[in-house]
Short mmCIF file of C-alpha atoms and ligand atoms in Angstrom, two decimals:
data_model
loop_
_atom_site.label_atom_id
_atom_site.label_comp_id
_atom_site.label_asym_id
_atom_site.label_seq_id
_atom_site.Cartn_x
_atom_site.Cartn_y
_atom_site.Cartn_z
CA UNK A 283 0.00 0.00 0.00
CA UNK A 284 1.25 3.64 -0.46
CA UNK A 285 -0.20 6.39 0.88
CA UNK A 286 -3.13 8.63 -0.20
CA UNK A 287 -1.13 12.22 0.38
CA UNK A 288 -3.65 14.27 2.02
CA UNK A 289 -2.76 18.16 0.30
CA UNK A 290 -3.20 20.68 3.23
CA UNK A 291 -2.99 23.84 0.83
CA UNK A 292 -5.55 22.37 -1.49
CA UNK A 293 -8.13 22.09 1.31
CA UNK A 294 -7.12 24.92 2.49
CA UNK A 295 -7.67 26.44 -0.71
CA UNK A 296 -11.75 25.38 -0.37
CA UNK A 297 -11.69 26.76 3.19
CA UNK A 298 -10.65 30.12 2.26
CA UNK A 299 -12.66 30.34 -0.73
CA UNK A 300 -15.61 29.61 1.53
CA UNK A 301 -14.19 32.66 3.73
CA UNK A 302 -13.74 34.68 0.71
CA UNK A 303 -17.60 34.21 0.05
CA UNK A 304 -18.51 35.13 3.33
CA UNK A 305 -16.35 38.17 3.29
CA UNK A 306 -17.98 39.26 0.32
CA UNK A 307 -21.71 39.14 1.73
CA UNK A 308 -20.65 41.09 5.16
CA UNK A 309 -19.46 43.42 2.90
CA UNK A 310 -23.04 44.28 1.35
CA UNK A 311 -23.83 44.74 4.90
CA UNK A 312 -20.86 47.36 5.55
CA UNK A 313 -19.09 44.78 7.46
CA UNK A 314 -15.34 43.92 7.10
CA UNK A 315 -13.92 41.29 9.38
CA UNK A 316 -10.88 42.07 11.14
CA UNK A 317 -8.14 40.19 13.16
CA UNK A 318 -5.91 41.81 15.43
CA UNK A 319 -2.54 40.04 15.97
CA UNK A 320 -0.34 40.82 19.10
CA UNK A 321 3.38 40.07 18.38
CA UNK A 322 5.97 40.50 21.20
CA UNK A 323 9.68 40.01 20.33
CA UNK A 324 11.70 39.22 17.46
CA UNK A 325 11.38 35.65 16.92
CA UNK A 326 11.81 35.34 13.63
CA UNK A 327 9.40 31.60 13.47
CA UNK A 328 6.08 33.74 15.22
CA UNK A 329 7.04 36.65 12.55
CA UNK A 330 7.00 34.25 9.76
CA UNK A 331 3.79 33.12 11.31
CA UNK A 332 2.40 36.39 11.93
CA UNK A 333 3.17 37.85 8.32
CA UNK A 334 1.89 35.02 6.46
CA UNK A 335 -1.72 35.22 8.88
CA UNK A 336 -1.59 39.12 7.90
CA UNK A 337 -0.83 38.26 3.84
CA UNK A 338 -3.88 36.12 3.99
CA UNK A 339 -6.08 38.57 5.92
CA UNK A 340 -5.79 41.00 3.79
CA UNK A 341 -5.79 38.34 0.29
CA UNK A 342 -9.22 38.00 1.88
CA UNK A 343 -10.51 41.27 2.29
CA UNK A 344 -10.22 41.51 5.58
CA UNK A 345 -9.03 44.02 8.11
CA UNK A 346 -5.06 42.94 9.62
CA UNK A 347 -4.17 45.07 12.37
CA UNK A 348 -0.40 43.71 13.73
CA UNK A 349 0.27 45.43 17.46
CA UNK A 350 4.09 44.62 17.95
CA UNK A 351 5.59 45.22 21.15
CA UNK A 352 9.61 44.53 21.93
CA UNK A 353 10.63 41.70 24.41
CA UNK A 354 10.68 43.86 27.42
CA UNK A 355 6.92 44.70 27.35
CA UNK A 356 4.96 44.45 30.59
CA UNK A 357 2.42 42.11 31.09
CA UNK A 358 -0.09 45.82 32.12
CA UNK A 359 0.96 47.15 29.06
CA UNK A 360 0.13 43.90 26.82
CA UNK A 361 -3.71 43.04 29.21
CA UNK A 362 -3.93 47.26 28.04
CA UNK A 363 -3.87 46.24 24.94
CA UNK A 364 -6.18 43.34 24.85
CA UNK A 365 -8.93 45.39 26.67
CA UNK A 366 -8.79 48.32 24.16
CA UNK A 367 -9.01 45.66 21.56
CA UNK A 368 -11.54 43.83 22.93
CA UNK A 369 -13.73 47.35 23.03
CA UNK A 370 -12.99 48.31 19.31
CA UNK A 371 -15.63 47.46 17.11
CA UNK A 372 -14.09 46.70 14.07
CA UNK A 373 -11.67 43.98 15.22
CA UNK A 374 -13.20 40.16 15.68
CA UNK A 375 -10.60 38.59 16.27
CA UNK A 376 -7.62 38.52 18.53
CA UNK A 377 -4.58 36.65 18.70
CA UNK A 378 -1.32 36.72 21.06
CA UNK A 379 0.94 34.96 19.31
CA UNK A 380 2.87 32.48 21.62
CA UNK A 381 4.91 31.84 23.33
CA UNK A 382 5.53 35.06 25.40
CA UNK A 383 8.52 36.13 27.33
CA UNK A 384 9.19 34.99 30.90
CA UNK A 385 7.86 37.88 32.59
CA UNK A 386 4.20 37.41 31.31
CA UNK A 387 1.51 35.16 32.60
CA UNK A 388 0.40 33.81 29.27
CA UNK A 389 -2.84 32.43 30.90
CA UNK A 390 -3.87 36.25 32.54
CA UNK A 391 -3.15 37.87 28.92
CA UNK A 392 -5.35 34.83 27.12
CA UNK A 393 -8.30 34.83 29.98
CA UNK A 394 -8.67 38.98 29.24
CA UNK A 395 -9.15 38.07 25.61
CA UNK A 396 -13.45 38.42 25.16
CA UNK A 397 -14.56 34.65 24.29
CA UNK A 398 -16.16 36.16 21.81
CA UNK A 399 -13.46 37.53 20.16
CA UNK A 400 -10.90 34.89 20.50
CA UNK A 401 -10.38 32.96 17.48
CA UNK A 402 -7.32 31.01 18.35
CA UNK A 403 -9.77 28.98 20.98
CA UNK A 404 -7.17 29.34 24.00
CA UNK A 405 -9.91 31.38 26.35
CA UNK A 406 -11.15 28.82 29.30
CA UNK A 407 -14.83 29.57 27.78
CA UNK A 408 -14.26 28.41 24.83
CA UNK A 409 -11.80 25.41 25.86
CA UNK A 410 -14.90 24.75 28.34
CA UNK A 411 -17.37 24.47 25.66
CA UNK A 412 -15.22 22.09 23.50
CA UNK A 413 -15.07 20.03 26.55
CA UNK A 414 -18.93 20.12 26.98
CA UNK A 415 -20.10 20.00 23.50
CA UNK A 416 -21.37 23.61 23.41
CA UNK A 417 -20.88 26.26 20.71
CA UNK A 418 -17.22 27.94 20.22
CA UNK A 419 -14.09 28.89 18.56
CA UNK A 420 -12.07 25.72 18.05
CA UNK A 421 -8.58 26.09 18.08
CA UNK A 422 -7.57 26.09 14.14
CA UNK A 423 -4.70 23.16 14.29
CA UNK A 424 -6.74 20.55 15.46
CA UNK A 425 -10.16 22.11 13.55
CA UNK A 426 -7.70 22.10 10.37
CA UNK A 427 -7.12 18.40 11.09
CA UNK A 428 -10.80 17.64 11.41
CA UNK A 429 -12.17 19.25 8.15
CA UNK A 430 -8.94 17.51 6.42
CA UNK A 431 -10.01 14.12 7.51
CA UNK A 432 -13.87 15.12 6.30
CA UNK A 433 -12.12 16.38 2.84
CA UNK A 434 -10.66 12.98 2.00
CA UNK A 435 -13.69 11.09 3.46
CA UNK A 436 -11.87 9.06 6.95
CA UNK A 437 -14.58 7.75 9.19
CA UNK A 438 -13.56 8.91 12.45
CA UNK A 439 -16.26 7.36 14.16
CA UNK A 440 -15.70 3.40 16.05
CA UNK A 441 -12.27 3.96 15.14
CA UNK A 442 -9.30 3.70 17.15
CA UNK A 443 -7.16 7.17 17.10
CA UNK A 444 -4.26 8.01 19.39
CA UNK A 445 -2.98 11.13 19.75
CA UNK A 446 0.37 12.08 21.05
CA UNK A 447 0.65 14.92 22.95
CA UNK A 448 -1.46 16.89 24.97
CA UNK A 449 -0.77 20.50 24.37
CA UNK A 450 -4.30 22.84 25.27
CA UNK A 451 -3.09 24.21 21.40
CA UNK A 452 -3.12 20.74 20.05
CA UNK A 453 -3.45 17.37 21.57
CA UNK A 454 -5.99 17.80 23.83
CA UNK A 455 -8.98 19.87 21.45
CA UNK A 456 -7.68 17.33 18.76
CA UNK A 457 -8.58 13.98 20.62
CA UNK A 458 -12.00 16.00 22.29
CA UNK A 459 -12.76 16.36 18.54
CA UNK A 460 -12.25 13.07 17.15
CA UNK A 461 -14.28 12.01 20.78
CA UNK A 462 -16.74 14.58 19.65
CA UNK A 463 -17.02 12.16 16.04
CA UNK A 464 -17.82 9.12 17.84
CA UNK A 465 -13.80 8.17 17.75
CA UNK A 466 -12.10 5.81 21.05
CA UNK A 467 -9.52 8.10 21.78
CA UNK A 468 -6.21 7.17 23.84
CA UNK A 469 -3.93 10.35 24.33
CA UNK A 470 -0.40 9.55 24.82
CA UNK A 471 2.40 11.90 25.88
CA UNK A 472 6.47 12.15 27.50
CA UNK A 473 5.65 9.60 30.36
CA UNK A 474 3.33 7.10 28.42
CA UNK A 475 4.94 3.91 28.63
CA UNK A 476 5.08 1.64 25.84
CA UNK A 477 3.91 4.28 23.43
CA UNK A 478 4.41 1.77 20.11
CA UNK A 479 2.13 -1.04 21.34
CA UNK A 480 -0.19 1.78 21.59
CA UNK A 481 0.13 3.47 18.25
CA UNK A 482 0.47 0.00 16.45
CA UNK A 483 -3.27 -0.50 17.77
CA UNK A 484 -4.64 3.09 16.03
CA UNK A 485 -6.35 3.70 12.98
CA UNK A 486 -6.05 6.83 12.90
CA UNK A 487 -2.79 8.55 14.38
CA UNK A 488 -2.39 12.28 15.51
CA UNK A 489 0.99 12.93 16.03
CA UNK A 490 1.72 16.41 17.72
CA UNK A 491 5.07 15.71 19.83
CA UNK A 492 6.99 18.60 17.93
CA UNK A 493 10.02 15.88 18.00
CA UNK A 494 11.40 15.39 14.30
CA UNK A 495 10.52 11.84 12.97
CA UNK A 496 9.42 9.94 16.28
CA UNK A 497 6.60 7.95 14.55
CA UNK A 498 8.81 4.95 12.47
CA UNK A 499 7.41 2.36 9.93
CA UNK A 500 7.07 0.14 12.74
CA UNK A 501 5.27 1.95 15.19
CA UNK A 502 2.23 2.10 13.04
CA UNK A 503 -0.45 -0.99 11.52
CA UNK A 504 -0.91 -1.45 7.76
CA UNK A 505 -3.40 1.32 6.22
CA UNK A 506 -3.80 3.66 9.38
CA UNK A 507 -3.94 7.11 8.56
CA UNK A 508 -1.06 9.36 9.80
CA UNK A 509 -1.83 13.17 10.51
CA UNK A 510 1.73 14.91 10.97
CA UNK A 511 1.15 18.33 13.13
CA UNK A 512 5.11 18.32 14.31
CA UNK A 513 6.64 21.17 12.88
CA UNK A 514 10.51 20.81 13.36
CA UNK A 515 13.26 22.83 11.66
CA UNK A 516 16.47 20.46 10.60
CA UNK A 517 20.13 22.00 10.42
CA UNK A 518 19.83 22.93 6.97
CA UNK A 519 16.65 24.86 7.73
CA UNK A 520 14.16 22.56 6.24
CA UNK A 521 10.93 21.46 7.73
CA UNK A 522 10.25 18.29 9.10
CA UNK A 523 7.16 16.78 10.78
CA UNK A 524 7.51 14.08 13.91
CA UNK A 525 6.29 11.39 11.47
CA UNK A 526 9.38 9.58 9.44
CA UNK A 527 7.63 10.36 6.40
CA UNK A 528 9.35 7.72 3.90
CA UNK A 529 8.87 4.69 6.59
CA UNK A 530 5.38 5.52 6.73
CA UNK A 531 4.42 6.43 3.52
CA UNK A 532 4.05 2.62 1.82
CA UNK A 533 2.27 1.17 4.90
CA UNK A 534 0.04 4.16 5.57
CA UNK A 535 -3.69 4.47 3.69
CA UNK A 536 -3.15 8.68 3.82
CA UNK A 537 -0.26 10.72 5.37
CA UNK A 538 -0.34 14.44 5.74
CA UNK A 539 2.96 16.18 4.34
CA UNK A 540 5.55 18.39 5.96
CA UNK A 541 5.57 21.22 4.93
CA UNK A 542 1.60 21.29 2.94
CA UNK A 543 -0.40 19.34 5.19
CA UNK A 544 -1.72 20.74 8.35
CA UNK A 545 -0.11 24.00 8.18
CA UNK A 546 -2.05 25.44 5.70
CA UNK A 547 -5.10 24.39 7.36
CA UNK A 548 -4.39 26.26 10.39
CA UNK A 549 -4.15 29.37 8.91
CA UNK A 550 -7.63 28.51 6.65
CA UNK A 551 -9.70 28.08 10.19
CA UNK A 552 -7.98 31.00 11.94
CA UNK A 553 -9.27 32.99 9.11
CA UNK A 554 -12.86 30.89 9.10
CA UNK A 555 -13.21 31.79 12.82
CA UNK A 556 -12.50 35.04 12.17
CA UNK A 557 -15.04 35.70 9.47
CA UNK A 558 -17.68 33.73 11.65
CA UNK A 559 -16.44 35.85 14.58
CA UNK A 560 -17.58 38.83 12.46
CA UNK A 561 -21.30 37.49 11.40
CA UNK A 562 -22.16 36.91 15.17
CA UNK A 563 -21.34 40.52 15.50
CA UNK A 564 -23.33 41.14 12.71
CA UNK A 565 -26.33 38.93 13.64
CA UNK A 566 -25.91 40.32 17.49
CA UNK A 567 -26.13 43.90 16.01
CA UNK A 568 -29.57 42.94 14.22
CA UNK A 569 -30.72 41.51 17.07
CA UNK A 570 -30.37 44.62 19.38
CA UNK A 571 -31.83 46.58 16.31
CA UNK A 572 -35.13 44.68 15.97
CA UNK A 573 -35.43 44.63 20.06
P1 NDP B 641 3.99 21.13 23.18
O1 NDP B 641 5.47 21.13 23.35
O2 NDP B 641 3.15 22.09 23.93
O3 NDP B 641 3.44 19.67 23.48
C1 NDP B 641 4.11 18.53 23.05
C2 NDP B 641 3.41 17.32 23.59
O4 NDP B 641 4.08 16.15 23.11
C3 NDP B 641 3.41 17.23 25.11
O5 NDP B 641 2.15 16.81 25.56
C4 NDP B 641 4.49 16.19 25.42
O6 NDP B 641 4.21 15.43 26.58
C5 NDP B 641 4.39 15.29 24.20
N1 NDP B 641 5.65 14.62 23.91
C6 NDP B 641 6.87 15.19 23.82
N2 NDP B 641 7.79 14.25 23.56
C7 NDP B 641 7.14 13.08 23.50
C8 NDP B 641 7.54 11.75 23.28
N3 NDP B 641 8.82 11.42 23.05
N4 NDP B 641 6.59 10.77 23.30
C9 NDP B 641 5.31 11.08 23.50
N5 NDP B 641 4.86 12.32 23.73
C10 NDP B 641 5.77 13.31 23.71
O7 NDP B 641 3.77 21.30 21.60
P2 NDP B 641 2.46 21.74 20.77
O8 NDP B 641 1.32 20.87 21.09
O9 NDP B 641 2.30 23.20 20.82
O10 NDP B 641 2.98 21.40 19.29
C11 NDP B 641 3.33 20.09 18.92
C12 NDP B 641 4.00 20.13 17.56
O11 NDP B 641 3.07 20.64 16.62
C13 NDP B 641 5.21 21.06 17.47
O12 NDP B 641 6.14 20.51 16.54
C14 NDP B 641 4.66 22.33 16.91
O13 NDP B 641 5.61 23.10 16.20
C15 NDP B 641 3.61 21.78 15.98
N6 NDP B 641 2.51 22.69 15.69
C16 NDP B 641 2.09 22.74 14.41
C17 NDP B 641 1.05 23.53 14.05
C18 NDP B 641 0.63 23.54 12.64
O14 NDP B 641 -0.07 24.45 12.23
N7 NDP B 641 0.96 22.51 11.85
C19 NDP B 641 0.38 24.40 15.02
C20 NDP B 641 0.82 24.20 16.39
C21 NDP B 641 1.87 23.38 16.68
P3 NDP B 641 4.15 16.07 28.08
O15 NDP B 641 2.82 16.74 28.15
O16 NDP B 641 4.23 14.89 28.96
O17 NDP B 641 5.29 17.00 28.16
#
């Protein structure tokens, strides 16, 4: 068997297009969504990350505000900025990009964020509702994942999917998710003991470790379907996920790439959230009209 190569920027591609749509109709309504990114530092991996959310923002029509503040920025000065964002109407969406320096309490600037206006998915509201099956933003990796699996048609539900790692970004909203689809999920992570007996069981395999080719040929059954979320940079520069991509790729039924696979989809469903973030603005704005 060789795998099915399940193409990230293609889906992606239908995502956006969807968001594209969307855009357009708000527009008729004087609406433009708009997503306001906080950037602390120089890093250059989160500016890389930042710039290419802003380049699709505005491919899309929609409003990019970037709010860059140097590495010695107080946490007052950064929850400042997250309440004045949080009051301006034309921003629905806002986003910290992580990870922050030592001095701030990533959890204090991420509670201040409104639920309603935080599209990454990281505020305990929204985490909560994930957890209880309510309405919210999903964080975008393991959303991405999700609608990727729908794309290429894998029936999540009965099967058996393992996920490893158990990041609040990642692991965790992935597995509730695949839960969520009627999957048996088993989350494995730095202390879970025989992890390969474990994988070699799943049908479907999340792996979100962030280290560079963990997941070998043998660690996996014939035909399960391998979704690579590591993102690892080798000496020479190049990308690399934490699945051993040319091991896995004749016994797996579909592999995601690295780079091209979930990447692109993150970026698709921070900029879905966003435009969604803007219609229940919209829709809360009628509301209040007609009351
Ligand atoms: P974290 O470092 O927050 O979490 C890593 C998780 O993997 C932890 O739960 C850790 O366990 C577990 N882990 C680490 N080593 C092992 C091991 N040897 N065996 C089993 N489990 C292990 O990372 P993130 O969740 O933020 O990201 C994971 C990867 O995904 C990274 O490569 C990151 O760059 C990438 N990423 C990609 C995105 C994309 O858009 N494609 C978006 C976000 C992240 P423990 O909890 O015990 O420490």
């Amino acid at each position: 068997m060789t795998a099915k190569l399940m193409d990230g920027k293609k889906v992606a591609q239908t995502i956006r297009e969807d968001v594209k749509r969307r855009v357009d109709q708000l527009a008729a309504s004087g609406v433009k969504p708009g997503l306001a990114v906080i950037l602390v530092g120089d890093d250059p991996a989160s500016r890389t990350y930042v710039n290419s959310k802003k380049r699709t923002c505005e491919k899309l029509g929609m409003r990019s505000d970037l709010i860059e503040y140097p590495e010695t920025v107080t946490e007052s000065e950064l929850l400042s900025a997250v309440h004045r964002l949080n009051g301006d109407p034309g921003i629905h969406g806002i986003l910290v990009q992580l990870p922050l320096p030592r001095q701030i309490d990533e959890t204090a600037i991420i509670n201040a964020i409104r639920p309603e206006k935080d599209v990454d998915g990281f505020h305990p509201i929204n985490a909560g509702r994930l957890l209880t099956g309510g309405e919210g933003f999903i964080p975008c990796t393991p959303n991405g994942i999700m609608k990727l699996l729908e794309f290429y048609g894998i029936g999540v539900e009965g099967k058996n999917a393992v996920v490893i790692g158990r990041s609040n970004i990642v692991g965790k909203p992935a597995g509730l998710l695949l839960l969520r689809k009627n999957a048996t999920v088993t989350f494995c992570h730095s202390r879970t003991e025989n992890l390969q007996e474990i994988t070699r069981q799943a049908d479907i395999i999340i792996a979100a470790a962030g280290r560079p080719g963990m997941l070998r040929g043998d660690d996996i059954k014939e035909g399960a379907v391998v979704i690579d979320v590591g993102i690892n940079r080798k000496p020479d520069g190049k990308l690399t996920g934490d699945a051993a991509f040319d091991e896995l790729e004749p016994k797996a039924s579909f592999i995601t790439p690295v780079p091209g696979g979930v990447g692109p989809m993150t970026i698709a469903m921070l900029m879905a959230n966003t435009v969604r973030s803007a219609e229940n603005s919209l829709l809360k704005d009628k509301q209040a009209e007609t009351m």
